[in-house]
mmCIF file of C-alpha atoms in Angstrom:
data_model
loop_
_atom_site.group_PDB
_atom_site.id
_atom_site.type_symbol
_atom_site.label_atom_id
_atom_site.label_comp_id
_atom_site.label_asym_id
_atom_site.label_seq_id
_atom_site.Cartn_x
_atom_site.Cartn_y
_atom_site.Cartn_z
ATOM 1 C CA UNK A 28 -11.145 -4.124 21.297
ATOM 2 C CA UNK A 29 -9.238 -1.098 21.551
ATOM 3 C CA UNK A 30 -7.147 -0.350 18.597
ATOM 4 C CA UNK A 31 -4.226 2.132 18.144
ATOM 5 C CA UNK A 32 -3.521 2.982 14.466
ATOM 6 C CA UNK A 33 -0.054 4.644 13.876
ATOM 7 C CA UNK A 34 0.067 6.903 10.983
ATOM 8 C CA UNK A 35 -1.451 9.969 9.304
ATOM 9 C CA UNK A 36 -2.050 9.028 5.714
ATOM 10 C CA UNK A 37 -4.829 7.827 3.289
ATOM 11 C CA UNK A 38 -3.933 4.183 4.334
ATOM 12 C CA UNK A 39 -4.334 4.791 7.862
ATOM 13 C CA UNK A 40 -7.761 6.525 7.207
ATOM 14 C CA UNK A 41 -8.842 3.455 5.442
ATOM 15 C CA UNK A 42 -7.734 1.257 8.097
ATOM 16 C CA UNK A 43 -9.318 3.308 10.786
ATOM 17 C CA UNK A 44 -12.569 3.359 8.762
ATOM 18 C CA UNK A 45 -12.259 -0.277 8.279
ATOM 19 C CA UNK A 46 -11.978 -0.913 11.913
ATOM 20 C CA UNK A 47 -15.165 0.998 12.702
ATOM 21 C CA UNK A 48 -16.853 -1.555 10.465
ATOM 22 C CA UNK A 49 -16.179 -4.346 13.021
ATOM 23 C CA UNK A 50 -18.576 -4.461 16.003
ATOM 24 C CA UNK A 51 -15.911 -6.107 18.151
ATOM 25 C CA UNK A 52 -13.794 -2.744 17.982
ATOM 26 C CA UNK A 53 -14.921 -0.537 20.720
ATOM 27 C CA UNK A 54 -12.319 2.412 20.159
ATOM 28 C CA UNK A 55 -10.099 3.424 17.360
ATOM 29 C CA UNK A 56 -7.254 6.094 18.213
ATOM 30 C CA UNK A 57 -5.050 7.335 15.427
ATOM 31 C CA UNK A 58 -1.646 8.662 16.192
ATOM 32 C CA UNK A 59 -1.298 11.321 14.770
ATOM 33 C CA UNK A 60 -4.257 10.749 12.455
ATOM 34 C CA UNK A 61 -5.434 13.366 10.038
ATOM 35 C CA UNK A 62 -8.830 15.404 9.738
ATOM 36 C CA UNK A 63 -10.546 12.721 7.839
ATOM 37 C CA UNK A 64 -10.061 10.149 10.635
ATOM 38 C CA UNK A 65 -10.993 12.898 13.281
ATOM 39 C CA UNK A 66 -14.314 13.311 11.486
ATOM 40 C CA UNK A 67 -15.114 9.481 11.160
ATOM 41 C CA UNK A 68 -18.510 8.759 12.686
ATOM 42 C CA UNK A 69 -18.689 5.728 14.888
ATOM 43 C CA UNK A 70 -20.722 2.866 13.257
ATOM 44 C CA UNK A 71 -21.789 0.867 16.157
ATOM 45 C CA UNK A 72 -23.160 2.214 19.535
ATOM 46 C CA UNK A 73 -20.338 2.553 22.125
ATOM 47 C CA UNK A 74 -17.606 3.123 19.589
ATOM 48 C CA UNK A 75 -15.213 5.957 19.717
ATOM 49 C CA UNK A 76 -12.797 7.428 17.115
ATOM 50 C CA UNK A 77 -10.201 10.093 18.111
ATOM 51 C CA UNK A 78 -6.788 11.267 16.986
ATOM 52 C CA UNK A 79 -3.783 11.883 19.323
ATOM 53 C CA UNK A 80 -0.597 13.779 18.708
ATOM 54 C CA UNK A 81 2.487 11.509 18.835
ATOM 55 C CA UNK A 82 5.978 11.593 17.066
ATOM 56 C CA UNK A 83 5.957 8.254 15.462
ATOM 57 C CA UNK A 84 9.742 8.127 15.365
ATOM 58 C CA UNK A 85 9.809 8.316 19.239
ATOM 59 C CA UNK A 86 9.218 4.700 20.025
ATOM 60 C CA UNK A 87 8.951 5.332 23.881
ATOM 61 C CA UNK A 88 6.253 7.885 23.248
ATOM 62 C CA UNK A 89 4.145 5.342 21.145
ATOM 63 C CA UNK A 90 4.708 2.587 23.683
ATOM 64 C CA UNK A 91 3.480 4.988 26.517
ATOM 65 C CA UNK A 92 0.386 6.109 24.405
ATOM 66 C CA UNK A 93 -0.439 2.480 23.860
ATOM 67 C CA UNK A 94 -0.146 1.874 27.628
ATOM 68 C CA UNK A 95 -2.220 4.940 28.520
ATOM 69 C CA UNK A 96 -4.928 3.747 26.018
ATOM 70 C CA UNK A 97 -4.841 0.224 27.194
ATOM 71 C CA UNK A 98 -4.796 -0.814 23.614
ATOM 72 C CA UNK A 99 -5.392 -4.359 22.885
ATOM 73 C CA UNK A 100 -3.788 -3.966 19.398
ATOM 74 C CA UNK A 101 -1.381 -1.517 17.634
ATOM 75 C CA UNK A 102 -1.714 -1.297 13.834
ATOM 76 C CA UNK A 103 1.612 0.498 12.360
ATOM 77 C CA UNK A 104 0.587 1.778 8.949
ATOM 78 C CA UNK A 105 3.758 3.392 7.447
ATOM 79 C CA UNK A 106 6.897 1.594 6.299
ATOM 80 C CA UNK A 107 9.329 4.184 7.817
ATOM 81 C CA UNK A 108 8.424 3.289 11.465
ATOM 82 C CA UNK A 109 8.272 -0.434 10.784
ATOM 83 C CA UNK A 110 11.747 -0.502 9.151
ATOM 84 C CA UNK A 111 12.914 1.631 12.124
ATOM 85 C CA UNK A 112 11.719 -1.016 14.387
ATOM 86 C CA UNK A 113 8.742 0.479 16.204
ATOM 87 C CA UNK A 114 6.907 -2.838 16.430
ATOM 88 C CA UNK A 115 9.834 -4.387 18.603
ATOM 89 C CA UNK A 116 9.465 -2.196 21.767
ATOM 90 C CA UNK A 117 5.726 -2.592 21.560
ATOM 91 C CA UNK A 118 5.971 -6.351 21.500
ATOM 92 C CA UNK A 119 8.570 -6.162 24.412
ATOM 93 C CA UNK A 120 5.918 -4.197 26.243
ATOM 94 C CA UNK A 121 3.541 -7.060 25.802
ATOM 95 C CA UNK A 122 1.226 -5.367 23.405
ATOM 96 C CA UNK A 123 -0.078 -7.167 20.261
ATOM 97 C CA UNK A 124 1.188 -5.551 17.259
ATOM 98 C CA UNK A 125 0.059 -5.915 13.448
ATOM 99 C CA UNK A 126 3.385 -5.049 11.795
ATOM 100 C CA UNK A 127 6.753 -6.857 11.270
ATOM 101 C CA UNK A 128 9.839 -6.571 13.387
ATOM 102 C CA UNK A 129 12.671 -4.311 12.373
ATOM 103 C CA UNK A 130 14.590 -7.621 11.073
ATOM 104 C CA UNK A 131 11.670 -8.723 9.068
ATOM 105 C CA UNK A 132 10.718 -5.260 7.689
ATOM 106 C CA UNK A 133 13.982 -5.448 5.866
ATOM 107 C CA UNK A 134 12.113 -7.163 3.194
ATOM 108 C CA UNK A 135 11.146 -3.673 2.188
ATOM 109 C CA UNK A 136 13.824 -1.623 3.849
ATOM 110 C CA UNK A 137 16.515 -3.233 1.549
ATOM 111 C CA UNK A 138 15.811 -4.466 -1.879
ATOM 112 C CA UNK A 139 19.214 -6.312 -1.763
ATOM 113 C CA UNK A 140 17.998 -8.363 1.388
ATOM 114 C CA UNK A 141 14.630 -8.984 -0.344
ATOM 115 C CA UNK A 142 16.578 -10.648 -3.469
ATOM 116 C CA UNK A 143 18.633 -12.740 -1.160
ATOM 117 C CA UNK A 144 15.428 -13.964 0.632
ATOM 118 C CA UNK A 145 13.913 -14.739 -2.848
ATOM 119 C CA UNK A 146 17.003 -16.602 -3.978
ATOM 120 C CA UNK A 147 17.183 -18.680 -1.134
ATOM 121 C CA UNK A 148 13.374 -19.518 -1.105
ATOM 122 C CA UNK A 149 13.317 -20.111 -4.980
ATOM 123 C CA UNK A 150 10.773 -17.296 -5.409
ATOM 124 C CA UNK A 151 10.676 -16.230 -8.989
ATOM 125 C CA UNK A 152 12.013 -12.643 -9.617
ATOM 126 C CA UNK A 153 14.009 -10.604 -12.217
ATOM 127 C CA UNK A 154 17.807 -10.851 -12.416
ATOM 128 C CA UNK A 155 19.427 -7.943 -10.734
ATOM 129 C CA UNK A 156 22.868 -6.428 -9.887
ATOM 130 C CA UNK A 157 23.655 -4.714 -6.379
ATOM 131 C CA UNK A 158 25.853 -1.789 -7.115
ATOM 132 C CA UNK A 159 27.700 0.667 -4.684
ATOM 133 C CA UNK A 160 29.902 2.731 -7.496
ATOM 134 C CA UNK A 161 28.974 4.460 -10.575
ATOM 135 C CA UNK A 162 31.288 2.264 -12.469
ATOM 136 C CA UNK A 163 29.436 -0.872 -11.280
ATOM 137 C CA UNK A 164 25.937 0.707 -12.171
ATOM 138 C CA UNK A 165 27.205 1.546 -15.585
ATOM 139 C CA UNK A 166 28.470 -1.793 -16.229
ATOM 140 C CA UNK A 167 25.266 -3.436 -15.000
ATOM 141 C CA UNK A 168 23.125 -1.015 -16.930
ATOM 142 C CA UNK A 169 24.952 -1.904 -20.072
ATOM 143 C CA UNK A 170 24.570 -5.562 -19.487
ATOM 144 C CA UNK A 171 20.855 -5.421 -19.466
ATOM 145 C CA UNK A 172 20.229 -2.670 -22.014
ATOM 146 C CA UNK A 173 17.026 -0.586 -22.297
ATOM 147 C CA UNK A 174 14.526 -0.203 -20.873
ATOM 148 C CA UNK A 175 16.729 0.433 -17.778
ATOM 149 C CA UNK A 176 15.238 -0.348 -14.307
ATOM 150 C CA UNK A 177 17.206 1.428 -11.705
ATOM 151 C CA UNK A 178 16.030 0.994 -7.933
ATOM 152 C CA UNK A 179 17.340 2.736 -4.740
ATOM 153 C CA UNK A 180 18.126 -0.003 -2.374
ATOM 154 C CA UNK A 181 16.525 1.715 0.527
ATOM 155 C CA UNK A 182 13.071 3.318 1.311
ATOM 156 C CA UNK A 183 12.191 6.115 -1.102
ATOM 157 C CA UNK A 184 8.290 6.619 -0.384
ATOM 158 C CA UNK A 185 7.456 4.719 -3.607
ATOM 159 C CA UNK A 186 9.511 7.093 -5.856
ATOM 160 C CA UNK A 187 12.991 5.430 -5.634
ATOM 161 C CA UNK A 188 12.483 3.588 -8.941
ATOM 162 C CA UNK A 189 13.370 4.960 -12.606
ATOM 163 C CA UNK A 190 12.325 2.861 -15.669
ATOM 164 C CA UNK A 191 13.646 4.650 -18.794
ATOM 165 C CA UNK A 192 14.964 4.118 -22.132
ATOM 166 C CA UNK A 193 17.487 7.136 -21.408
ATOM 167 C CA UNK A 194 20.753 5.681 -20.286
ATOM 168 C CA UNK A 195 21.932 9.032 -19.007
ATOM 169 C CA UNK A 196 18.827 9.362 -16.766
ATOM 170 C CA UNK A 197 19.393 5.873 -15.394
ATOM 171 C CA UNK A 198 22.970 6.709 -14.545
ATOM 172 C CA UNK A 199 21.866 9.983 -12.957
ATOM 173 C CA UNK A 200 19.529 8.049 -10.703
ATOM 174 C CA UNK A 201 21.952 5.585 -9.864
ATOM 175 C CA UNK A 202 24.517 8.140 -8.817
ATOM 176 C CA UNK A 203 22.033 9.675 -6.463
ATOM 177 C CA UNK A 204 21.624 6.409 -4.317
ATOM 178 C CA UNK A 205 23.904 5.003 -1.681
ATOM 179 C CA UNK A 206 23.390 1.454 -2.920
ATOM 180 C CA UNK A 207 21.362 0.640 -6.083
ATOM 181 C CA UNK A 208 19.904 -2.266 -7.899
ATOM 182 C CA UNK A 209 20.009 -2.506 -11.633
ATOM 183 C CA UNK A 210 17.317 -4.984 -12.653
ATOM 184 C CA UNK A 211 16.082 -6.689 -16.059
ATOM 185 C CA UNK A 212 12.931 -5.236 -17.192
ATOM 186 C CA UNK A 213 9.945 -7.290 -16.535
ATOM 187 C CA UNK A 214 7.213 -7.225 -19.061
ATOM 188 C CA UNK A 215 3.462 -7.785 -18.575
ATOM 189 C CA UNK A 216 0.615 -6.364 -16.520
ATOM 190 C CA UNK A 217 1.386 -5.472 -12.746
ATOM 191 C CA UNK A 218 -0.444 -6.805 -9.868
ATOM 192 C CA UNK A 219 -0.414 -6.032 -6.134
ATOM 193 C CA UNK A 220 -1.250 -8.864 -3.861
ATOM 194 C CA UNK A 221 -1.433 -8.294 -0.122
ATOM 195 C CA UNK A 222 -1.209 -11.264 2.420
ATOM 196 C CA UNK A 223 -2.197 -11.079 6.181
ATOM 197 C CA UNK A 224 0.317 -13.383 8.070
ATOM 198 C CA UNK A 225 1.173 -14.227 11.511
ATOM 199 C CA UNK A 226 4.643 -15.716 10.503
ATOM 200 C CA UNK A 227 3.273 -19.190 9.678
ATOM 201 C CA UNK A 228 -0.150 -18.897 8.098
ATOM 202 C CA UNK A 229 -0.656 -16.890 4.977
ATOM 203 C CA UNK A 230 -4.202 -15.533 4.152
ATOM 204 C CA UNK A 231 -4.223 -13.569 0.756
ATOM 205 C CA UNK A 232 -6.359 -10.685 -0.004
ATOM 206 C CA UNK A 233 -7.920 -10.337 -3.375
ATOM 207 C CA UNK A 234 -5.602 -8.936 -6.133
ATOM 208 C CA UNK A 235 -5.536 -5.240 -7.109
ATOM 209 C CA UNK A 236 -3.703 -3.100 -9.675
ATOM 210 C CA UNK A 237 -2.251 0.282 -8.920
ATOM 211 C CA UNK A 238 -1.137 3.219 -11.288
ATOM 212 C CA UNK A 239 2.236 4.650 -10.344
ATOM 213 C CA UNK A 240 2.806 7.334 -13.186
ATOM 214 C CA UNK A 241 1.515 10.726 -12.476
ATOM 215 C CA UNK A 242 -0.466 11.171 -15.846
ATOM 216 C CA UNK A 243 -2.868 9.374 -18.064
ATOM 217 C CA UNK A 244 -1.277 6.759 -20.411
ATOM 218 C CA UNK A 245 1.340 5.792 -17.810
ATOM 219 C CA UNK A 246 3.218 9.098 -18.749
ATOM 220 C CA UNK A 247 5.135 11.352 -16.302
ATOM 221 C CA UNK A 248 7.344 10.619 -13.241
ATOM 222 C CA UNK A 249 6.638 7.852 -10.703
ATOM 223 C CA UNK A 250 4.504 8.764 -7.706
ATOM 224 C CA UNK A 251 3.367 6.858 -4.430
ATOM 225 C CA UNK A 252 0.440 5.872 -6.576
ATOM 226 C CA UNK A 253 -2.385 7.639 -8.390
ATOM 227 C CA UNK A 254 -5.226 5.159 -8.168
ATOM 228 C CA UNK A 255 -6.089 1.432 -8.032
ATOM 229 C CA UNK A 256 -8.948 -1.097 -8.601
ATOM 230 C CA UNK A 257 -10.008 -4.367 -7.335
ATOM 231 C CA UNK A 258 -10.627 -7.306 -8.248
ATOM 232 C CA UNK A 259 -8.997 -7.836 -11.494
ATOM 233 C CA UNK A 260 -11.573 -9.110 -14.268
ATOM 234 C CA UNK A 261 -8.687 -10.251 -16.594
ATOM 235 C CA UNK A 262 -6.622 -12.259 -14.157
ATOM 236 C CA UNK A 263 -6.624 -15.946 -14.128
ATOM 237 C CA UNK A 264 -8.874 -17.821 -11.737
ATOM 238 C CA UNK A 265 -5.985 -19.496 -10.104
ATOM 239 C CA UNK A 266 -3.776 -16.315 -9.867
ATOM 240 C CA UNK A 267 -4.007 -15.916 -6.212
ATOM 241 C CA UNK A 268 -3.415 -19.568 -5.475
ATOM 242 C CA UNK A 269 -0.405 -19.698 -7.623
ATOM 243 C CA UNK A 270 1.153 -16.508 -5.819
ATOM 244 C CA UNK A 271 0.429 -17.900 -2.521
ATOM 245 C CA UNK A 272 2.125 -21.173 -3.453
ATOM 246 C CA UNK A 273 5.066 -19.676 -5.366
ATOM 247 C CA UNK A 274 5.773 -16.290 -3.764
ATOM 248 C CA UNK A 275 3.958 -15.503 -0.467
ATOM 249 C CA UNK A 276 4.279 -18.756 1.567
ATOM 250 C CA UNK A 277 7.778 -19.597 0.545
ATOM 251 C CA UNK A 278 8.870 -16.088 1.591
ATOM 252 C CA UNK A 279 7.061 -16.338 4.987
ATOM 253 C CA UNK A 280 8.678 -19.562 5.553
ATOM 254 C CA UNK A 281 12.160 -18.556 4.722
ATOM 255 C CA UNK A 282 11.987 -15.500 6.923
ATOM 256 C CA UNK A 283 10.723 -17.712 9.852
ATOM 257 C CA UNK A 284 13.608 -20.268 9.183
ATOM 258 C CA UNK A 285 16.204 -17.242 9.426
ATOM 259 C CA UNK A 286 14.683 -16.533 12.813
ATOM 260 C CA UNK A 287 13.124 -13.350 11.819
ATOM 261 C CA UNK A 288 9.445 -14.114 11.371
ATOM 262 C CA UNK A 289 7.179 -11.767 9.611
ATOM 263 C CA UNK A 290 3.984 -10.983 11.296
ATOM 264 C CA UNK A 291 1.724 -8.401 9.611
ATOM 265 C CA UNK A 292 0.979 -7.447 5.971
ATOM 266 C CA UNK A 293 3.257 -8.833 3.246
ATOM 267 C CA UNK A 294 2.832 -6.893 -0.015
ATOM 268 C CA UNK A 295 4.020 -8.504 -3.209
ATOM 269 C CA UNK A 296 4.241 -6.321 -6.245
ATOM 270 C CA UNK A 297 4.349 -8.784 -9.144
ATOM 271 C CA UNK A 298 4.662 -8.743 -13.087
ATOM 272 C CA UNK A 299 2.656 -11.159 -14.894
ATOM 273 C CA UNK A 300 5.439 -11.782 -17.694
ATOM 274 C CA UNK A 301 5.377 -14.013 -20.740
ATOM 275 C CA UNK A 302 7.648 -16.328 -18.645
ATOM 276 C CA UNK A 303 5.320 -16.344 -15.704
ATOM 277 C CA UNK A 304 4.877 -14.611 -12.412
ATOM 278 C CA UNK A 305 7.702 -12.564 -11.235
ATOM 279 C CA UNK A 306 8.152 -10.503 -8.045
ATOM 280 C CA UNK A 307 9.096 -6.797 -8.860
ATOM 281 C CA UNK A 308 9.329 -5.770 -5.019
ATOM 282 C CA UNK A 309 8.218 -6.658 -1.443
ATOM 283 C CA UNK A 310 6.562 -4.187 0.875
ATOM 284 C CA UNK A 311 6.126 -4.718 4.708
ATOM 285 C CA UNK A 312 2.810 -2.819 5.040
ATOM 286 C CA UNK A 313 -0.518 -2.139 3.373
ATOM 287 C CA UNK A 314 -0.160 -0.440 0.137
ATOM 288 C CA UNK A 315 -1.400 3.054 -0.727
ATOM 289 C CA UNK A 316 -3.768 3.625 -2.582
ATOM 290 C CA UNK A 317 -4.622 -0.166 -2.909
ATOM 291 C CA UNK A 318 -5.888 -0.272 0.588
ATOM 292 C CA UNK A 319 -8.336 2.427 -0.065
ATOM 293 C CA UNK A 320 -9.816 0.268 -2.776
ATOM 294 C CA UNK A 321 -9.514 -2.950 -0.841
ATOM 295 C CA UNK A 322 -11.017 -2.275 2.395
ATOM 296 C CA UNK A 323 -14.424 -1.195 1.258
ATOM 297 C CA UNK A 324 -14.778 -4.684 -0.454
ATOM 298 C CA UNK A 325 -13.749 -6.732 2.684
ATOM 299 C CA UNK A 326 -16.658 -8.453 4.422
ATOM 300 C CA UNK A 327 -14.474 -10.146 7.116
ATOM 301 C CA UNK A 328 -14.226 -7.962 10.290
ATOM 302 C CA UNK A 329 -11.039 -6.157 10.157
ATOM 303 C CA UNK A 330 -10.163 -5.833 13.893
ATOM 304 C CA UNK A 331 -10.519 -9.638 14.551
ATOM 305 C CA UNK A 332 -8.377 -10.381 11.516
ATOM 306 C CA UNK A 333 -5.586 -8.190 12.366
ATOM 307 C CA UNK A 334 -5.791 -9.147 16.058
ATOM 308 C CA UNK A 335 -5.559 -12.984 14.864
ATOM 309 C CA UNK A 336 -2.212 -12.199 12.957
ATOM 310 C CA UNK A 337 -0.716 -10.251 15.774
ATOM 311 C CA UNK A 338 -1.275 -12.985 18.224
ATOM 312 C CA UNK A 339 -0.262 -15.924 16.114
ATOM 313 C CA UNK A 340 -3.881 -17.235 15.802
ATOM 314 C CA UNK A 341 -4.207 -16.883 12.187
ATOM 315 C CA UNK A 342 -4.651 -20.509 11.337
ATOM 316 C CA UNK A 343 -7.823 -20.559 13.353
ATOM 317 C CA UNK A 344 -9.339 -17.614 11.592
ATOM 318 C CA UNK A 345 -10.601 -19.022 8.298
ATOM 319 C CA UNK A 346 -10.347 -17.466 4.644
ATOM 320 C CA UNK A 347 -11.348 -13.851 3.898
ATOM 321 C CA UNK A 348 -14.820 -12.851 2.647
ATOM 322 C CA UNK A 349 -15.497 -10.369 -0.066
ATOM 323 C CA UNK A 350 -18.357 -8.293 -1.477
ATOM 324 C CA UNK A 351 -19.383 -9.381 -5.094
ATOM 325 C CA UNK A 352 -18.652 -5.967 -6.337
ATOM 326 C CA UNK A 353 -15.783 -3.865 -7.736
ATOM 327 C CA UNK A 354 -13.928 -0.997 -6.147
ATOM 328 C CA UNK A 355 -11.992 1.898 -7.966
ATOM 329 C CA UNK A 356 -9.915 4.429 -6.119
ATOM 330 C CA UNK A 357 -8.785 7.663 -7.696
ATOM 331 C CA UNK A 358 -6.109 9.883 -6.139
ATOM 332 C CA UNK A 359 -6.458 13.612 -6.169
ATOM 333 C CA UNK A 360 -3.008 15.270 -5.867
ATOM 334 C CA UNK A 361 -1.918 18.870 -5.071
ATOM 335 C CA UNK A 362 -0.704 21.215 -7.668
ATOM 336 C CA UNK A 363 2.951 20.473 -8.550
ATOM 337 C CA UNK A 364 3.079 17.100 -7.308
ATOM 338 C CA UNK A 365 5.441 15.097 -6.999
ATOM 339 C CA UNK A 366 8.276 17.699 -7.378
ATOM 340 C CA UNK A 367 7.101 20.475 -5.088
ATOM 341 C CA UNK A 368 3.481 19.953 -4.089
ATOM 342 C CA UNK A 369 1.665 23.180 -3.120
ATOM 343 C CA UNK A 370 0.297 23.400 0.361
ATOM 344 C CA UNK A 371 -2.453 25.422 2.034
ATOM 345 C CA UNK A 372 -4.966 25.203 -0.670
ATOM 346 C CA UNK A 373 -8.809 24.964 0.397
ATOM 347 C CA UNK A 374 -10.522 21.701 0.028
ATOM 348 C CA UNK A 375 -14.190 21.880 -0.677
ATOM 349 C CA UNK A 376 -16.970 19.506 -1.956
ATOM 350 C CA UNK A 377 -16.085 16.282 0.005
ATOM 351 C CA UNK A 378 -19.450 16.073 1.888
ATOM 352 C CA UNK A 379 -21.313 16.464 -1.385
ATOM 353 C CA UNK A 380 -18.944 13.712 -2.991
ATOM 354 C CA UNK A 381 -19.466 11.075 -0.232
ATOM 355 C CA UNK A 382 -22.513 8.629 -0.159
ATOM 356 C CA UNK A 383 -23.166 5.008 0.528
ATOM 357 C CA UNK A 384 -21.004 3.940 -2.354
ATOM 358 C CA UNK A 385 -18.246 6.518 -2.210
ATOM 359 C CA UNK A 386 -15.801 7.300 0.483
ATOM 360 C CA UNK A 387 -13.063 9.925 0.470
ATOM 361 C CA UNK A 388 -9.922 8.943 2.350
ATOM 362 C CA UNK A 389 -7.684 11.840 3.523
ATOM 363 C CA UNK A 390 -3.949 11.747 3.040
ATOM 364 C CA UNK A 391 -2.314 15.235 2.686
ATOM 365 C CA UNK A 392 -4.950 17.362 4.670
ATOM 366 C CA UNK A 393 -4.881 19.647 7.524
ATOM 367 C CA UNK A 394 -7.076 22.203 9.270
ATOM 368 C CA UNK A 395 -6.222 25.866 8.917
ATOM 369 C CA UNK A 396 -8.764 27.064 11.610
ATOM 370 C CA UNK A 397 -12.006 25.561 10.477
ATOM 371 C CA UNK A 398 -10.858 25.284 6.781
ATOM 372 C CA UNK A 399 -9.632 21.946 5.406
ATOM 373 C CA UNK A 400 -6.625 22.661 3.326
ATOM 374 C CA UNK A 401 -3.841 20.588 1.459
ATOM 375 C CA UNK A 402 -0.834 19.473 3.434
ATOM 376 C CA UNK A 403 0.938 17.129 1.126
ATOM 377 C CA UNK A 404 1.425 15.629 -2.578
ATOM 378 C CA UNK A 405 -1.337 13.153 -2.650
ATOM 379 C CA UNK A 406 -4.196 14.795 -0.887
ATOM 380 C CA UNK A 407 -7.373 12.469 -1.185
ATOM 381 C CA UNK A 408 -8.251 9.066 -2.429
ATOM 382 C CA UNK A 409 -11.799 8.758 -3.740
ATOM 383 C CA UNK A 410 -12.944 5.233 -3.541
ATOM 384 C CA UNK A 411 -16.231 4.072 -5.043
ATOM 385 C CA UNK A 412 -17.744 0.672 -5.168
ATOM 386 C CA UNK A 413 -20.168 -0.596 -8.047
ATOM 387 C CA UNK A 414 -21.417 -3.767 -9.547
ATOM 388 C CA UNK A 415 -18.762 -3.576 -12.100
ATOM 389 C CA UNK A 416 -15.858 -1.551 -13.186
ATOM 390 C CA UNK A 417 -17.930 0.815 -15.454
ATOM 391 C CA UNK A 418 -20.116 1.540 -12.574
ATOM 392 C CA UNK A 419 -17.373 1.844 -9.834
ATOM 393 C CA UNK A 420 -15.596 4.246 -12.184
ATOM 394 C CA UNK A 421 -18.380 6.316 -13.015
ATOM 395 C CA UNK A 422 -19.061 6.883 -9.403
ATOM 396 C CA UNK A 423 -15.522 7.533 -8.496
ATOM 397 C CA UNK A 424 -15.190 10.199 -11.287
ATOM 398 C CA UNK A 425 -18.579 11.755 -10.522
ATOM 399 C CA UNK A 426 -17.331 12.167 -6.951
ATOM 400 C CA UNK A 427 -13.944 13.478 -8.017
ATOM 401 C CA UNK A 428 -15.797 16.124 -10.035
ATOM 402 C CA UNK A 429 -17.446 17.487 -7.029
ATOM 403 C CA UNK A 430 -14.276 18.038 -5.039
ATOM 404 C CA UNK A 431 -12.663 21.502 -5.623
ATOM 405 C CA UNK A 432 -8.948 22.065 -4.905
ATOM 406 C CA UNK A 433 -7.188 24.830 -6.768
ATOM 407 C CA UNK A 434 -4.700 23.452 -9.286
ATOM 408 C CA UNK A 435 -5.277 19.731 -8.319
ATOM 409 C CA UNK A 436 -4.495 16.956 -10.664
ATOM 410 C CA UNK A 437 -5.698 13.420 -11.038
ATOM 411 C CA UNK A 438 -5.580 10.673 -13.768
ATOM 412 C CA UNK A 439 -8.577 10.043 -15.748
ATOM 413 C CA UNK A 440 -7.721 6.586 -16.916
ATOM 414 C CA UNK A 441 -7.744 4.570 -13.667
ATOM 415 C CA UNK A 442 -8.846 1.133 -14.503
ATOM 416 C CA UNK A 443 -10.018 2.138 -18.099
ATOM 417 C CA UNK A 444 -8.208 -0.422 -20.102
ATOM 418 C CA UNK A 445 -9.545 -3.109 -17.721
ATOM 419 C CA UNK A 446 -13.035 -1.786 -18.283
ATOM 420 C CA UNK A 447 -12.499 -1.956 -21.915
ATOM 421 C CA UNK A 448 -10.989 -5.386 -22.048
ATOM 422 C CA UNK A 449 -7.803 -4.135 -23.321
ATOM 423 C CA UNK A 450 -5.453 -5.930 -20.871
ATOM 424 C CA UNK A 451 -4.195 -9.339 -22.068
ATOM 425 C CA UNK A 452 -1.793 -11.944 -20.723
#
């Protein structure tokens, strides 16, 4: 199988790496890719891994590249090209695509649309008001009271949500959005659950938890994600079955009934509240950095799995298989992230950090001549596998300590509460 991975971030590096673990995958091409993907060493004889320059917003160029490469499968990583409809012309060209259509990708592209789908499908979620004026937003904010939850209706790279006790801050965020959702605050620990689907069959992955705030103790601004771990030792044994039954399958069924079947990765962001499971949001693609924690745990060959979903044959695939281990991913971010991340700082120590248990996935990196330098806010995700959380955390943070980037920042408490047994339902 020849696979084209569209995107350039840490998620795409993890996907490209995961595809090399599948002996049925002969070639992985990432477009545009990143230096980490370009440096991947093929795992099996005959495999090749290369990067190709392409403008992912130029749909014709992506289709032309897929045709040139004779790709058997195209995996679209980021949300922006999916919401812009990249999967549609690829499918029209007869190319198997892992990723939803433009219409189905509205589940992430419009939070108001997602709420409507959930309401029709009786999927449990928080109450919300959709507001288009400052006056409407102020009324809704006052109706719910603090803590205030204010969400940009459209894409915002994981940073369109404000949760605050400060009414003025909530109103200011709402004023900066063309359309905004004001939601009730959902208590309880958060869970990310990904599901592979062909529009009918749903295969859930194992649950993960990510960390959105910049600093330890969940302080500081929201980010795209500062770390993740999987599985969740504190989660109920029937959690995945319950979420599949009450959230994932009804949502997939409703989208199919609307004539916009969802094929690809459906990401449910959930709160385990005192009143039960509630959906915080849906995304239409693999999450970052959860993917960097999940894929090193997956025993099921990734290429065959994604191809089965893309070709409508997931019902014949069988359940997913996982390592009996734990994975922790810690994000290393550039100085001044997320406000104005500094670029061009030299990155050193990755070769020393990596071993059989640790992988460093590139996100915001670039080559300046022969030097690897920072080129984005979240620079790397350091992912480590261990027999339990304590060992995985120790390995991850030992590896982070070997990486040198001037002024870089990372959280020191990824999965710490879970390791200490401090998360309760």
